Amino acid sequence: MEDSRRRFLKIAGIAALGMGTAPVIDAVAASGGHGAAPHMRKGDDALTAKQWGLVIDTTKLDHEKVEHIIEACHSTHNVPNISAAKVGQKVATRHEIKWIWETHYHNAFTDLRPQYLSEDVEERPFLVLCNHCEEPPCVQACPTQATFKRPDGIVLMDFHRCIGCRFCMAACPYGSRSFNLRDPRPFIEKTNLAFPTRTKGVVEKCNFCAERLAVGQPPACVEASEGAMVFGDLEDPHSEIREVLREHYTIRRKVSLGTGPAVYYII
Amino acid sequence: MLEYAIKGDKKYYGWIAILLGLIGVGFGFYLWQLKFGLGITGLSRDVSWGFYIAQLTYMVGVAAGGVMVVLPCYLHDYKAFGRITVLGEFLAIASLIVCMLSVVVDLGQPMRVLNVILHPSPRSMLFYDMLVLNGYLFLNLIVGWNVLQAERNGTHYPAWVKPLIYLSIPFAISIHTVTAFLYCGLPGRHFWLTAILAPRFLASAFAAGPALLVLLALIIRKVSNFDPGREQIQTLAKIITYALIANLFFFGCELFVAFYSGIPGHMDHIKYLFVGIHGHGVLVPWMWSSMALMVLALILLIPPITRQNEGVLAVACVMLFIGAWIDKGLGLISAGFVPNPLHEVNEYLPTFPEVMITIGVYAVGALVLTIFYKITIGVKEEVRA
């Protein structure tokens, strides 16, 4: 009696388990190898590379052109303009968001420190932005892989995964990253609906216009630079950018740190 | 044992009420921060970590300092510390809670914090920091609770606790080492880019942690019938003295390397802290006070005649604790960001809401500590009665 009840329970248990798992097995069997899972495909016009890079010919730039370039980038990417006029100088400096901006030679190349710099270079505007490093310290630092390096070399951010710990900002030796210390949306003059706005509490930076490359367009800054900036595949010896690099002497920012910046400057 | 936490006199409940009040105020400011963003703090694009992360750094040290009673007791069989190991362990728990809350209030998107577990990133030091902080917290909770319970029941703690005690020792070292690795592995932040950072963190931890423990022991003796013991306090004082000497020595090594080599990147941040650069130097008076406090504390700690006087010892411990706090909790983090990577100087000072939130966080730690110590004292008094 005791024995047969135990056997009944055992059989019933196994049967229940079998009925329970059957649909799971079916589901796994159906999805395996038939390509039913969603699949991301690059667009037909997408521009591709092994390591995107940028050359900035500083001899061709002046303040006016530089401003135009910055405006092109920031309006494309909904970068807020948290200006002194709206929040006061102190707060504006603290809360500022910038993807590409103008600085001096001394600030861009802090490790070079020439004592006597040519007057021309002294006054020349220098554009600085994310260097999309070969060995990005920010990617290494990120605890959630919200910052990652794509196979085409672009260091990209997932604004929805970022927890706002700002480890990447400490890790970046170029000061290329900004943090949304407040809601940026009220400071966007005209929202570009083709690109997401950000929320408070996440980090952001230049994305080498990954969204434009995907549809076959060059980065907004390059387009606005009217030939002063050349964008292309650094690993393709036949690319235009490599041609430019063969013809000109160029320097990069803080190469001694071993990060391998992909932005080159013609001085 | 939890019943001890609710059996208290008016003074006990008064203190709890004060702490709850501070927590409430801090939480109110935190709600504001949650609504507006971290913009209500003094943080900026250039100084992206500040007061909150500095408190993490400092309190990790206090937590790690707890091992200075556990290690002599269990590895060197120094029996006298058996009386106070639980105090060290519970101090570590309260400190770790302050650490973790400091990280949470620093996050821009705290509701996404579990992404750290959802998308584990073994190349990120923050990932390991999360592991060791949580590991050390649970080790101390399990060990401390079981040891105390055994003491109450007049038995020996279960055998399985012993390996956990041994494990907690390397964990204590690791929490502060990994926290130093958050900073010292970053290229381009020359102030932190030094191999001595982790050892220096440990040295200041083993000074500040036991210093706080000495002060707490003196308070416990005053407010309860449990005496942590004169010998115990004196041994801690010696540990504090050696650790403080090591801390100042390591800092001296730092100064030598920076200024003898004369490499600007290494000198700039130290100059910013102690003399200011380009006319900016909000931290200068603080840093000199910090150094003065630590050196004076050392002068009081080295001669046996002053160290053995518990009143003087208490003064030295307070000076040391404040000095080390200014060094790590105020200077160390923000100075790493000034000047910024483009050699521009944008200074940082915490704002009022930021300080209030931090006080709230510390109040949570103090509340946890009070409750755990209340239970401990209850058990100790009962056992002796």
XYZ file of C-alpha atoms in Angstrom:
652
model
C 0.000 0.000 0.000
C 2.661 2.430 1.122
C 4.883 1.333 -1.723
C 2.278 1.737 -4.456
C 1.327 5.242 -3.314
C 4.953 6.319 -3.446
C 5.268 4.860 -6.923
C 2.145 6.672 -8.060
C 3.498 9.969 -6.793
C 6.800 9.365 -8.494
C 5.197 8.625 -11.844
C 2.836 11.558 -11.516
C 5.754 13.827 -10.718
C 7.757 12.744 -13.733
C 4.702 13.103 -15.963
C 4.075 16.622 -14.710
C 7.697 17.532 -15.279
C 7.529 16.154 -18.815
C 4.378 18.095 -19.650
C 5.910 21.209 -18.209
C 9.121 21.041 -20.211
C 7.681 19.955 -23.552
C 6.712 23.458 -24.699
C 10.145 24.762 -23.659
C 11.898 22.088 -25.690
C 9.629 22.857 -28.632
C 10.421 26.546 -28.413
C 14.175 25.948 -28.281
C 13.980 23.497 -31.152
C 11.996 25.926 -33.269
C 14.356 28.858 -32.814
C 17.572 26.875 -33.208
C 19.273 27.267 -36.552
C 16.252 28.544 -38.489
C 17.175 32.210 -38.249
C 13.878 33.071 -36.585
C 15.559 35.344 -34.033
C 15.626 39.061 -34.936
C 18.779 40.009 -36.771
C 20.341 43.448 -37.234
C 21.572 44.212 -40.710
C 23.649 47.182 -41.846
C 21.969 49.527 -44.295
C 22.969 49.261 -47.949
C 24.522 52.734 -47.907
C 26.308 52.347 -44.552
C 29.927 53.468 -44.470
C 32.224 50.865 -42.899
C 35.810 50.734 -41.696
C 38.175 48.856 -39.435
C 39.203 51.931 -37.437
C 37.616 55.246 -38.229
C 39.933 58.195 -37.821
C 39.998 61.932 -38.330
C 42.602 64.415 -39.501
C 42.109 68.065 -38.581
C 44.066 70.489 -40.723
C 44.419 73.320 -38.231
C 46.008 75.578 -40.848
C 42.668 75.757 -42.653
C 40.592 76.752 -39.631
C 39.741 80.092 -38.091
C 37.375 81.059 -35.269
C 34.427 81.529 -37.575
C 34.791 78.134 -39.240
C 35.380 76.444 -35.925
C 32.194 77.920 -34.511
C 30.275 76.737 -37.548
C 31.647 73.197 -37.079
C 30.745 73.114 -33.384
C 27.265 74.388 -34.162
C 26.808 71.680 -36.829
C 27.759 68.945 -34.354
C 25.816 70.243 -31.398
C 22.608 70.935 -33.292
C 22.734 67.512 -34.956
C 23.113 65.753 -31.627
C 20.801 67.838 -29.444
C 23.651 69.032 -27.263
C 22.133 71.536 -24.821
C 23.400 75.081 -24.672
C 23.534 75.710 -20.938
C 24.665 79.305 -21.292
C 25.736 81.894 -18.757
C 22.828 84.074 -19.861
C 20.329 81.481 -18.624
C 21.942 80.079 -15.470
C 24.814 82.418 -14.580
C 28.496 82.032 -15.374
C 29.427 79.748 -12.472
C 26.693 77.213 -13.025
C 27.147 77.344 -16.799
C 30.818 76.364 -16.448
C 29.917 73.475 -14.172
C 26.938 72.112 -16.094
C 28.322 72.610 -19.584
C 27.937 69.792 -22.124
C 30.257 69.697 -25.129
C 31.092 67.102 -27.760
C 33.535 69.168 -29.794
C 34.946 72.482 -28.712
C 37.598 75.108 -29.331
C 40.732 75.427 -27.270
C 44.358 76.611 -27.487
C 47.401 74.669 -28.576
C 48.689 74.621 -24.985
C 45.483 73.069 -23.711
C 45.154 70.523 -26.486
C 48.781 69.365 -26.294
C 49.597 69.720 -22.618
C 52.600 67.405 -22.738
C 54.378 69.278 -25.518
C 54.729 72.640 -23.726
C 56.908 74.493 -26.243
C 58.482 77.488 -24.532
C 58.401 79.683 -27.599
C 55.507 78.887 -29.857
C 55.042 80.452 -33.276
C 52.634 83.368 -33.111
C 50.449 81.822 -35.760
C 49.906 78.599 -33.768
C 49.542 80.540 -30.535
C 46.446 82.235 -31.916
C 45.081 79.356 -33.948
C 41.893 77.674 -32.706
C 42.196 73.954 -31.995
C 39.210 71.634 -32.089
C 39.159 68.882 -29.506
C 36.766 65.954 -29.253
C 36.663 62.289 -28.332
C 39.712 60.555 -29.808
C 37.995 57.185 -30.300
C 41.135 55.562 -28.929
C 42.465 52.212 -30.041
C 42.778 51.269 -26.358
C 40.058 53.378 -24.740
C 40.481 53.702 -20.957
C 36.825 54.745 -20.652
C 35.634 51.429 -22.092
C 37.831 49.581 -19.635
C 36.488 51.618 -16.717
C 32.752 51.358 -17.474
C 31.132 48.907 -15.017
C 28.106 48.196 -17.226
C 29.579 48.203 -20.748
C 27.404 51.222 -21.477
C 30.534 52.553 -23.177
C 31.941 50.130 -25.707
C 34.169 49.996 -28.755
C 32.563 48.911 -31.999
C 34.350 46.745 -34.569
C 34.762 49.890 -36.714
C 36.713 51.608 -33.930
C 34.016 54.010 -32.749
C 33.726 54.341 -28.963
C 29.993 54.489 -28.468
C 27.628 54.992 -25.552
C 24.352 53.385 -24.607
C 22.551 56.270 -22.892
C 19.930 53.877 -21.548
C 22.359 51.598 -19.813
C 24.618 54.266 -18.283
C 24.195 54.429 -14.511
C 25.953 57.796 -14.267
C 28.871 56.648 -12.107
C 31.266 58.850 -14.154
C 34.140 56.399 -13.919
C 34.627 56.944 -17.669
C 35.085 60.678 -17.097
C 37.852 60.031 -14.588
C 39.405 57.538 -16.985
C 39.407 59.778 -20.077
C 42.760 61.595 -20.332
C 41.345 64.080 -22.838
C 38.394 65.518 -20.891
C 36.157 64.504 -23.771
C 33.163 63.438 -21.733
C 30.304 65.461 -20.291
C 27.779 64.544 -17.642
C 24.176 65.663 -17.557
C 24.102 67.297 -14.148
C 20.543 68.434 -14.889
C 17.780 67.830 -17.414
C 19.314 69.017 -20.716
C 16.049 69.275 -22.663
C 15.026 72.822 -21.679
C 18.386 74.013 -23.068
C 18.024 72.499 -26.531
C 16.987 75.339 -28.814
C 15.738 73.211 -31.690
C 15.401 69.473 -31.182
C 16.623 67.245 -33.995
C 14.045 64.479 -34.009
C 16.412 62.135 -35.853
C 18.672 61.840 -32.809
C 17.739 61.067 -29.201
C 17.876 63.708 -26.484
C 19.408 62.643 -23.202
C 18.104 62.483 -19.676
C 19.736 63.866 -16.559
C 22.283 61.617 -14.865
C 23.994 60.072 -17.893
C 27.356 60.724 -19.539
C 27.662 61.660 -23.206
C 30.316 62.456 -25.778
C 31.130 62.571 -29.493
C 30.014 59.427 -31.350
C 31.841 60.106 -34.630
C 28.321 60.477 -36.063
C 27.680 56.741 -35.977
C 24.037 57.491 -36.852
C 25.078 59.369 -40.023
C 27.668 56.791 -41.099
C 24.896 54.185 -40.899
C 23.067 55.970 -43.695
C 26.105 56.798 -45.786
C 26.762 60.352 -44.592
C 30.086 61.705 -43.294
C 30.233 63.146 -39.764
C 28.501 66.508 -39.372
C 31.736 68.279 -38.362
C 33.573 66.964 -41.416
C 30.756 68.101 -43.678
C 30.732 71.550 -42.082
C 34.530 71.898 -42.190
C 34.625 72.355 -45.977
C 37.717 70.235 -46.419
C 39.601 71.139 -43.242
C 38.728 67.781 -41.697
C 39.269 64.410 -43.368
C 37.484 61.323 -42.110
C 38.265 57.746 -43.130
C 39.546 54.274 -42.386
C 42.980 54.408 -40.743
C 43.581 50.739 -41.465
C 42.956 51.020 -45.191
C 46.242 52.101 -46.837
C 44.333 53.349 -49.875
C 41.936 55.590 -47.980
C 41.935 59.364 -48.369
C 42.864 59.825 -44.723
C 45.963 57.667 -45.127
C 46.868 59.664 -48.214
C 46.646 62.870 -46.163
C 48.700 61.313 -43.365
C 51.393 60.284 -45.872
C 51.631 63.832 -47.170
C 51.578 65.801 -43.912
C 53.378 65.745 -40.602
C 50.722 65.217 -37.925
C 50.570 64.986 -34.156
C 48.091 63.403 -31.746
C 47.169 64.252 -28.164
C 49.014 62.570 -25.274
C 50.376 59.616 -27.259
C 52.727 58.750 -24.394
C 49.744 57.338 -22.482
C 49.381 54.518 -24.993
C 45.695 55.055 -25.670
C 46.185 55.333 -29.430
C 44.034 58.352 -30.268
C 42.463 58.272 -33.729
C 42.324 62.059 -34.191
C 45.356 63.578 -35.930
C 46.298 67.249 -36.201
C 48.141 68.984 -39.016
C 49.941 71.943 -37.454
C 19.633 39.263 20.643
C 17.751 41.913 18.699
C 15.678 42.717 21.792
C 18.661 44.612 23.219
C 18.284 47.147 20.429
C 14.858 48.215 21.675
C 15.568 48.088 25.397
C 17.165 51.427 26.068
C 16.935 54.439 28.322
C 15.846 57.945 27.366
C 19.351 58.970 26.314
C 19.548 56.048 23.919
C 16.221 56.872 22.329
C 17.127 60.553 22.231
C 20.280 59.757 20.281
C 18.321 57.491 17.916
C 15.814 60.309 17.390
C 18.605 62.762 16.532
C 20.039 60.330 13.998
C 16.630 59.681 12.458
C 16.154 63.449 12.206
C 19.455 63.854 10.371
C 18.593 60.943 8.086
C 15.263 62.570 7.344
C 16.855 65.910 6.468
C 19.488 64.209 4.313
C 16.819 62.176 2.575
C 14.837 65.327 1.861
C 17.845 66.878 0.137
C 18.429 63.603 -1.686
C 14.887 63.730 -3.089
C 15.709 67.188 -4.390
C 18.883 65.820 -5.992
C 16.896 62.970 -7.492
C 14.493 65.452 -9.022
C 16.956 68.056 -10.279
C 20.024 65.908 -10.907
C 23.532 66.088 -9.497
C 23.626 69.732 -10.559
C 22.713 70.752 -6.997
C 26.172 69.582 -5.941
C 29.458 71.353 -6.617
C 30.394 68.717 -9.193
C 31.210 69.777 -12.707
C 32.311 68.572 -16.094
C 35.911 68.870 -14.897
C 35.613 67.678 -11.311
C 33.281 64.778 -11.925
C 33.802 63.058 -8.580
C 33.734 64.913 -5.300
C 32.547 64.690 -1.742
C 30.465 61.532 -2.108
C 33.187 59.410 -3.684
C 35.697 60.833 -1.214
C 33.530 59.571 1.662
C 33.509 56.159 0.020
C 37.295 56.258 -0.063
C 37.649 57.351 3.525
C 35.076 55.022 5.044
C 36.406 52.020 3.113
C 39.549 52.726 5.086
C 37.700 52.814 8.398
C 36.011 49.529 7.468
C 39.321 47.938 6.559
C 40.779 49.248 9.823
C 38.504 46.816 11.678
C 40.840 44.030 10.610
C 43.466 45.452 12.940
C 41.628 43.829 15.862
C 40.631 40.667 14.010
C 44.103 39.881 12.681
C 46.067 39.979 15.974
C 43.301 38.028 17.692
C 42.888 35.165 15.249
C 46.255 34.984 13.494
C 48.544 35.843 16.408
C 46.278 34.472 19.121
C 46.407 37.804 20.936
C 43.659 36.900 23.414
C 43.049 40.400 24.776
C 41.481 41.491 21.488
C 38.936 38.660 21.751
C 36.978 41.071 23.904
C 36.624 43.686 21.167
C 36.757 41.865 17.812
C 33.001 42.161 17.553
C 33.303 45.941 17.967
C 35.744 46.005 15.045
C 33.483 43.873 12.907
C 30.366 45.909 13.591
C 32.278 49.137 12.934
C 33.241 47.651 9.578
C 29.582 46.902 8.798
C 28.458 50.446 9.604
C 31.364 51.912 7.600
C 30.567 49.735 4.607
C 26.970 50.882 4.676
C 28.212 54.485 4.562
C 30.456 53.495 1.612
C 27.673 51.876 -0.360
C 25.208 54.669 0.269
C 27.874 57.187 -0.771
C 28.145 55.408 -4.114
C 24.384 55.268 -4.536
C 23.888 58.979 -3.846
C 26.689 59.704 -6.316
C 25.002 57.873 -9.196
C 23.281 59.891 -11.878
C 20.786 57.086 -12.489
C 20.558 55.181 -9.185
C 17.535 53.185 -10.347
C 19.795 51.536 -12.907
C 22.385 50.419 -10.355
C 21.633 46.730 -10.897
C 23.037 47.085 -14.428
C 26.369 46.454 -12.720
C 25.190 42.897 -12.006
C 23.090 42.531 -15.149
C 26.038 43.419 -17.394
C 29.082 42.337 -15.375
C 32.282 43.929 -16.672
C 35.338 42.108 -15.392
C 37.685 44.760 -16.811
C 36.153 47.489 -14.670
C 37.569 48.053 -11.210
C 34.156 49.230 -10.033
C 32.859 45.726 -10.668
C 35.470 44.282 -8.307
C 34.857 47.032 -5.804
C 31.212 45.998 -5.680
C 32.216 42.363 -5.159
C 34.713 42.963 -2.358
C 32.611 45.561 -0.532
C 29.586 43.270 -0.479
C 31.728 40.266 0.356
C 33.363 42.007 3.299
C 29.989 43.281 4.511
C 28.455 39.806 4.611
C 31.555 38.202 6.102
C 31.508 40.675 8.975
C 27.781 40.304 9.448
C 27.965 36.500 9.640
C 31.137 36.363 11.717
C 30.237 39.178 14.111
C 26.731 37.898 14.745
C 27.771 34.265 15.315
C 30.674 35.143 17.588
C 28.447 37.391 19.671
C 25.667 34.829 19.852
C 28.141 32.165 20.989
C 29.417 34.498 23.674
C 25.878 35.059 24.906
C 25.135 31.336 25.012
C 28.428 30.627 26.743
C 29.534 28.345 23.917
C 32.249 28.408 21.297
C 31.193 29.773 17.919
C 30.446 27.085 15.279
C 33.467 25.586 13.526
C 32.354 26.787 10.086
C 32.760 30.386 11.183
C 36.535 30.024 11.524
C 37.329 29.838 7.766
C 35.133 32.892 7.237
C 37.155 34.777 9.858
C 40.365 33.910 8.047
C 38.773 34.883 4.744
C 37.725 38.250 6.130
C 41.373 39.244 6.650
C 42.427 39.283 2.972
C 39.016 40.761 2.179
C 39.768 43.721 4.449
C 43.033 44.339 2.618
C 41.306 43.883 -0.731
C 38.513 46.410 -0.157
C 40.986 49.222 0.220
C 43.352 47.949 -2.428
C 40.591 47.710 -5.010
C 39.313 51.142 -4.012
C 42.808 52.534 -4.630
C 42.863 50.700 -7.966
C 39.775 52.675 -8.997
C 42.033 55.710 -9.143
C 45.617 54.599 -9.644
C 44.998 52.682 -12.865
C 43.767 55.677 -14.834
C 46.128 57.059 -17.461
C 46.339 60.823 -17.497
C 45.402 61.379 -13.833
C 48.926 61.807 -12.584
C 48.028 62.596 -9.009
C 46.667 59.081 -8.548
C 48.905 57.305 -11.042
C 51.281 55.999 -8.415
C 51.922 52.477 -7.146
C 52.113 53.763 -3.578
C 48.439 54.769 -3.592
C 47.082 51.402 -2.376
C 49.744 50.997 0.347
C 49.163 54.592 1.420
C 45.425 54.009 1.550
C 46.001 50.971 3.750
C 48.375 52.835 6.053
C 45.936 55.691 6.582
C 43.131 53.140 6.989
C 44.985 51.246 9.691
C 45.522 54.537 11.498
C 42.073 56.114 11.112
C 39.993 52.941 11.600
C 41.545 51.918 14.931
C 41.574 55.588 16.015
C 37.820 55.667 15.672
C 37.625 52.349 17.485
C 39.627 53.767 20.411
C 37.248 56.712 20.628
C 34.235 54.423 20.480
C 35.750 52.181 23.168
C 36.197 55.186 25.441
C 32.597 56.236 24.837
C 31.324 52.707 25.516
C 33.185 52.614 28.789
C 31.553 55.880 29.780
C 27.953 55.086 28.815
C 27.779 51.406 29.793
C 28.972 48.816 32.286
C 31.116 47.144 29.648
C 34.783 48.128 29.626
C 36.559 47.303 26.359
C 39.740 47.300 28.414
C 42.799 49.454 29.003
C 45.245 46.946 27.529
C 43.143 46.652 24.381
C 43.071 50.422 23.929
C 46.827 50.683 24.475
C 47.570 47.973 21.905
C 45.344 49.765 19.418
C 47.236 52.978 20.160
C 50.518 51.305 19.186
C 48.989 50.004 15.962
C 47.701 53.507 15.206
C 51.149 54.994 15.821
C 52.923 52.640 13.432
C 50.251 53.026 10.772
C 50.378 56.810 11.010
C 54.162 56.777 10.646
C 53.798 54.580 7.550
C 51.147 56.904 6.145
C 53.311 60.007 6.536
C 56.352 58.142 5.216
C 54.489 57.053 2.076
C 53.336 60.618 1.541
C 56.955 61.746 1.878
C 57.938 59.227 -0.816
C 55.256 60.720 -3.004
C 56.618 64.231 -2.498
C 60.175 63.106 -3.220
C 59.291 61.426 -6.506
C 57.210 64.361 -7.702
C 59.566 67.172 -6.772
C 62.978 65.558 -7.263
C 62.041 64.291 -10.717
C 60.439 67.673 -11.338
C 57.926 66.248 -13.797
C 55.225 68.920 -14.089
C 52.296 66.497 -14.376
C 53.235 64.955 -11.053
C 53.919 68.226 -9.269
C 50.880 70.195 -10.444
C 48.231 68.497 -8.318
C 50.347 68.498 -5.158
C 51.104 72.166 -5.738
C 47.415 72.830 -6.195
C 46.681 71.256 -2.813
C 49.435 72.921 -0.797
C 50.199 76.263 -2.444
C 47.557 76.646 -5.137
C 48.113 77.090 -8.876
C 47.253 79.994 -11.158
C 45.830 81.796 -8.135
C 43.410 78.973 -7.272
C 43.744 77.157 -3.979
C 40.568 76.726 -1.934
C 41.988 73.594 -0.349
C 45.317 75.096 0.745
C 44.338 75.929 4.343
C 42.586 72.575 4.673
C 45.572 70.591 3.499
C 47.990 72.374 5.804
C 45.597 71.780 8.695
C 45.442 68.127 7.729
C 49.216 67.799 7.756
C 49.522 69.723 11.021
C 46.864 67.557 12.682
C 48.524 64.334 11.593
C 52.008 65.432 12.618
C 50.768 66.726 15.981
C 48.879 63.484 16.544
C 52.078 61.605 15.857
C 54.025 63.756 18.310
C 51.436 62.880 20.960
C 51.395 59.195 20.027
C 55.093 58.353 19.913
C 56.203 59.080 23.525
C 54.789 56.315 25.786
C 54.068 58.851 28.521
C 51.534 60.749 26.408
C 50.209 57.716 24.566
C 49.465 55.911 27.824
C 47.408 58.818 29.091
C 43.937 58.012 27.784
C 42.865 61.649 27.724
C 45.817 62.641 25.538
C 45.333 59.521 23.440
C 41.728 60.518 22.793
C 42.832 63.983 21.654
C 45.462 62.452 19.362
C 42.878 60.065 17.882
C 40.462 62.908 17.161
C 43.251 64.928 15.502
C 44.352 61.964 13.450
C 40.822 61.089 12.406
C 40.100 64.638 11.234
C 43.518 65.031 9.607
C 43.158 61.816 7.654
C 39.600 62.757 6.730
C 40.685 66.067 5.202
C 43.490 64.289 3.354
C 41.296 61.565 1.891
C 37.759 62.835 2.261
C 38.372 66.313 0.899
C 41.704 66.642 -0.916
C 42.519 63.374 -2.569
C 39.601 63.000 -4.944
C 38.974 66.529 -6.153
C 42.702 67.323 -6.458
C 43.051 64.486 -8.954
C 40.772 66.507 -11.239
C 42.443 69.899 -10.759
C 43.963 70.933 -13.082
C 41.817 69.135 -15.656
C 43.198 67.120 -18.612
C 43.496 70.353 -20.626
C 45.351 72.081 -17.786
C 42.503 74.402 -16.996
C 41.677 75.078 -13.374
C 38.069 74.679 -12.314
C 37.850 74.292 -8.577
C 35.456 72.230 -6.558
C 33.869 72.673 -3.171
C 30.847 70.714 -1.946
C 27.587 72.648 -1.796
C 25.206 72.829 1.172
C 22.755 70.197 -0.153
C 25.712 67.920 -0.931
C 27.009 68.221 2.630
C 23.521 67.609 4.066
C 23.085 64.452 1.977
C 26.490 63.270 3.166
C 25.536 63.952 6.779
C 22.386 61.922 6.193
C 24.477 59.048 4.859
C 26.785 59.195 7.875
C 23.748 59.284 10.146
C 22.558 55.998 8.632
C 25.977 54.543 9.418
C 25.849 55.923 12.954
C 22.377 54.456 13.439
C 23.511 51.015 12.293
C 26.568 51.293 14.525
C 24.499 52.392 17.515
C 22.097 49.473 17.170
C 24.859 46.893 16.720
C 26.882 48.305 19.608
C 23.793 48.447 21.806
C 23.232 44.735 21.178
C 26.899 43.969 21.809
C 26.956 45.901 25.058
C 23.709 44.209 26.139
C 25.252 40.783 25.568
C 28.536 41.693 27.261
C 26.750 43.122 30.304
C 24.493 40.094 30.572
C 27.394 37.641 30.292
C 29.358 39.445 32.993
C 26.363 39.748 35.329
